[in-house]
Coordinates of N, CA and C in Angstrom, one line a residue:
X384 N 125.6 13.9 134.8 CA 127.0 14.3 134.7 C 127.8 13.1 134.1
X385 N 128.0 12.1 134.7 CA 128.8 11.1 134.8 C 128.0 10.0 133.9
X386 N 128.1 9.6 132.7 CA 126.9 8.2 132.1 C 127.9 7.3 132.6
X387 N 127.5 5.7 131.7 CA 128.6 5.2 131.6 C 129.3 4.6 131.1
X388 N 129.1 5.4 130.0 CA 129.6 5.1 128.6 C 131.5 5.9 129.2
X389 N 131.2 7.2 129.9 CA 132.2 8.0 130.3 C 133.3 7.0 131.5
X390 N 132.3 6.8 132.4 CA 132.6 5.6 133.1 C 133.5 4.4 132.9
X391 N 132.9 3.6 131.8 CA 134.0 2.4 131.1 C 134.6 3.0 130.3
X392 N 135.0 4.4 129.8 CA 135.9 4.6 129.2 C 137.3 5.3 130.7
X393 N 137.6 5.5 131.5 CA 137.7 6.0 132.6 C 138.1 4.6 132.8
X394 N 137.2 3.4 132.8 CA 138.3 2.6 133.7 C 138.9 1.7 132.7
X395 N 138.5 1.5 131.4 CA 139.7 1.3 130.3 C 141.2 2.3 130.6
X396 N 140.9 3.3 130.3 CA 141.9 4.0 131.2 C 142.5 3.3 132.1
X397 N 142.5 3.2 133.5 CA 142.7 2.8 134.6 C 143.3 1.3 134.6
X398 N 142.8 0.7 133.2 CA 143.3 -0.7 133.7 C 142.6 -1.5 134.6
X399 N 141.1 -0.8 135.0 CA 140.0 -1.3 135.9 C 138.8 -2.2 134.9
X400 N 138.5 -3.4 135.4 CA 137.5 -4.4 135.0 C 136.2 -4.2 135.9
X401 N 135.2 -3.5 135.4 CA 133.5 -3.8 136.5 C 132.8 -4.8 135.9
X402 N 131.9 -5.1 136.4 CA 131.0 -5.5 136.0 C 129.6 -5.1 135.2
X403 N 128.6 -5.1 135.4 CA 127.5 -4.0 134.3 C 126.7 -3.6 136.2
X404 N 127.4 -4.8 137.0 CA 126.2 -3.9 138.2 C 127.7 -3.0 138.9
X405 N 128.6 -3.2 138.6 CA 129.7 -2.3 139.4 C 129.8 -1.2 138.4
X406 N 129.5 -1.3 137.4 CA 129.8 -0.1 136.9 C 128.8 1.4 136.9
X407 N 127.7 0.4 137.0 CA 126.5 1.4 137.2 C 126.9 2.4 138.7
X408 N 126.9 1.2 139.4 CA 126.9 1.2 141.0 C 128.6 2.5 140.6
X409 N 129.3 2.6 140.4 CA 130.5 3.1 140.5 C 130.2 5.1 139.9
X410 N 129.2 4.5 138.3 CA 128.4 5.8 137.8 C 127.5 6.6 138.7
X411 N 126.9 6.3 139.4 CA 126.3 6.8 140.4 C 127.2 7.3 141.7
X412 N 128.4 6.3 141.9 CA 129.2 7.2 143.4 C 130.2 8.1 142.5
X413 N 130.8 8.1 141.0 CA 131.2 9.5 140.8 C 130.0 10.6 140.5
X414 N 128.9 10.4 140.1 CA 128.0 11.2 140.0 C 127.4 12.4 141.2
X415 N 128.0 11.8 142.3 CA 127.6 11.9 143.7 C 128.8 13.1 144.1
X416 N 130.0 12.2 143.2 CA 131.6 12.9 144.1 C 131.2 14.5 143.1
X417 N 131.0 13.9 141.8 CA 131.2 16.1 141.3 C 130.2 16.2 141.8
X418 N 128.9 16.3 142.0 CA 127.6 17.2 142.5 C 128.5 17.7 144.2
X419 N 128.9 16.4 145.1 CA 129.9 17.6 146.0 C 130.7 18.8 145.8
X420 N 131.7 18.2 144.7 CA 132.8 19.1 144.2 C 132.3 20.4 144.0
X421 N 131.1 20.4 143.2 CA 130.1 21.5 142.7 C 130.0 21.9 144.0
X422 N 128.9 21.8 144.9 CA 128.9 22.1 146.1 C 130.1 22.7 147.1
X423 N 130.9 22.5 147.0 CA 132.2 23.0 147.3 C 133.1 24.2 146.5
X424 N 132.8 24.2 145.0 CA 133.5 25.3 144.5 C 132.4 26.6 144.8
X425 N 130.9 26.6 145.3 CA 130.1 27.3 145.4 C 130.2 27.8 146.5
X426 N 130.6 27.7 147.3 CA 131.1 28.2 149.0 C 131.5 29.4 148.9
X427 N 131.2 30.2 149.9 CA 131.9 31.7 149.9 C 133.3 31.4 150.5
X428 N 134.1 32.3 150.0 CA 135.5 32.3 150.6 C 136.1 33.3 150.5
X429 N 135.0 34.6 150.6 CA 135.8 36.1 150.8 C 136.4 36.6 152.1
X430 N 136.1 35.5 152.7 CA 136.3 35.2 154.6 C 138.1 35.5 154.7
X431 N 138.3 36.9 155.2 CA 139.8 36.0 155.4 C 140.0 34.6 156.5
X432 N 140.8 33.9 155.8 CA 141.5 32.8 156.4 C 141.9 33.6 157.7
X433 N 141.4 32.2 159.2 CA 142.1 32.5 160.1 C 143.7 32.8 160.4
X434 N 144.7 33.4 160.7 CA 145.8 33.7 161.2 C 146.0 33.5 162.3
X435 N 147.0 33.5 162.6 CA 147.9 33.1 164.2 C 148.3 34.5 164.4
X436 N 148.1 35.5 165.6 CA 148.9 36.5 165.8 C 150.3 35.9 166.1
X437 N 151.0 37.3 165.6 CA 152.6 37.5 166.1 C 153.0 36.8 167.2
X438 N 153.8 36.4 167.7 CA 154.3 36.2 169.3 C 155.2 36.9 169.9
X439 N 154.9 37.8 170.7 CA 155.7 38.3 171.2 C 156.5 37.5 172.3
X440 N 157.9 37.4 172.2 CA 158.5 36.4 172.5 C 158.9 37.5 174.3
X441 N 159.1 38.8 174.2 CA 159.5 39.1 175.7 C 158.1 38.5 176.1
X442 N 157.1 38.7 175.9 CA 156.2 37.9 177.5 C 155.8 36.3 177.7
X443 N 156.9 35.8 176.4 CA 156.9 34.4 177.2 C 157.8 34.3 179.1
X444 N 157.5 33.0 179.2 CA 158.2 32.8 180.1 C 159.7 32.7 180.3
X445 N 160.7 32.8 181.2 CA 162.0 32.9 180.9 C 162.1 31.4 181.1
X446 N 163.4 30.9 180.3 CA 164.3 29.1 180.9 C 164.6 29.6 182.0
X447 N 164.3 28.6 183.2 CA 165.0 28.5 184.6 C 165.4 27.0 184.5
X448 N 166.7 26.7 185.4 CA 167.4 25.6 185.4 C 167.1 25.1 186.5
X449 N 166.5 23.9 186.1 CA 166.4 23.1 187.7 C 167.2 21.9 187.7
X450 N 167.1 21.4 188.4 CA 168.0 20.0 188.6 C 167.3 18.6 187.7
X451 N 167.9 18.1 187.5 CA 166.9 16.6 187.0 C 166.9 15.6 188.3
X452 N 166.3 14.7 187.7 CA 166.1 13.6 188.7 C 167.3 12.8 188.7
X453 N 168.1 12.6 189.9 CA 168.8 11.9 189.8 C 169.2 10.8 188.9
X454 N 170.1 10.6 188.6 CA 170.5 9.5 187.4 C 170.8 8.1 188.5
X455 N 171.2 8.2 189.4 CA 171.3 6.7 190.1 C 170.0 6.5 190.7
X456 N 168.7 7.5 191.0 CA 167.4 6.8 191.4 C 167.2 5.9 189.8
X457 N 167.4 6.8 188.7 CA 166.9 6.7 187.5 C 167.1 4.8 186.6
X458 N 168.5 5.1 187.2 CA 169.4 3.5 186.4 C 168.8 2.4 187.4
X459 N 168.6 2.4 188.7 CA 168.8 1.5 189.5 C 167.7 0.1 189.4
X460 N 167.0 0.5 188.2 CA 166.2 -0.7 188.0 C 166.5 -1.0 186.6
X461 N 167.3 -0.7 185.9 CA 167.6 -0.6 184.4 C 168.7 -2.4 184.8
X462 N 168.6 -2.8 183.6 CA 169.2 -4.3 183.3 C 171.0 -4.3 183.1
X463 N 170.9 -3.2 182.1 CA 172.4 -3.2 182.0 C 172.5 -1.7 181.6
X464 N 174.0 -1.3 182.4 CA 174.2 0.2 182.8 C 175.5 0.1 182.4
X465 N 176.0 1.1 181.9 CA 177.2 1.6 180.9 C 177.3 2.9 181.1
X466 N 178.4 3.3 181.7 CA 178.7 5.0 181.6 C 177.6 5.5 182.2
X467 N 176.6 5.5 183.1 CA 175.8 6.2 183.4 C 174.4 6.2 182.6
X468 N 174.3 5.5 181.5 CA 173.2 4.9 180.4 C 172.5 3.8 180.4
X469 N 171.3 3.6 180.1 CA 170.7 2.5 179.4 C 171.5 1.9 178.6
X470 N 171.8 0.4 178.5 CA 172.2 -0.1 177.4 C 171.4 -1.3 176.6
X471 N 170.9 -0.8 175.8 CA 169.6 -1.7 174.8 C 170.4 -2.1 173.9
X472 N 169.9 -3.6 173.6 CA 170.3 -4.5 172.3 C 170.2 -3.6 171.0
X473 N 171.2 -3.8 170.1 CA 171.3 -3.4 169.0 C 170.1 -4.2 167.9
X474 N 169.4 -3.0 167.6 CA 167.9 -3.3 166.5 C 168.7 -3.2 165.1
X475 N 168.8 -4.1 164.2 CA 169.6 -3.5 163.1 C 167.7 -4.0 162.4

């Protein structure tokens, strides 16, 4: 598939420098990548594609409101507290 006459022209292109053992060595791993490719366009794929059914949204669960955790257990180990908040150094 791949020589490497095709090869050093490909990395003239690219603005790529091999050597005569990188370039061989390089001829051989695209030689490798289409005989995959090949292998891949050969695959059946009259399969339909999995789908996600619909969601029916009445048999989710409903929002219930609960309380949170208190905000003064929450702060009481925090460094510096402002309005009821964390107050962290400004990251610019």
């Amino acid at each position: 598939m791949f020589d490497e006459k095709l090869t050093a022209h490909l990395a003239e292109l690219s603005k790529l420098e091999f050597t005569e053992a990188e370039l061989a060595e390089m001829t051989r791993d695209m030689t490798d990548i289409i005989g995959l490719m090949d292998k891949v366009c050969g695959f059946e794929n009259s399969v339909k594609p999995y789908t996600l059914d619909a969601v029916d949204y009445k048999d989710l669960r409903g929002d219930e409101y609960t309380d949170s955790y208190p905000s003064a257990d929450i702060l009481k180990n925090a460094g510096n507290v402002k309005n009821d908040s964390f107050v962290v150094p400004k990251v610019v």
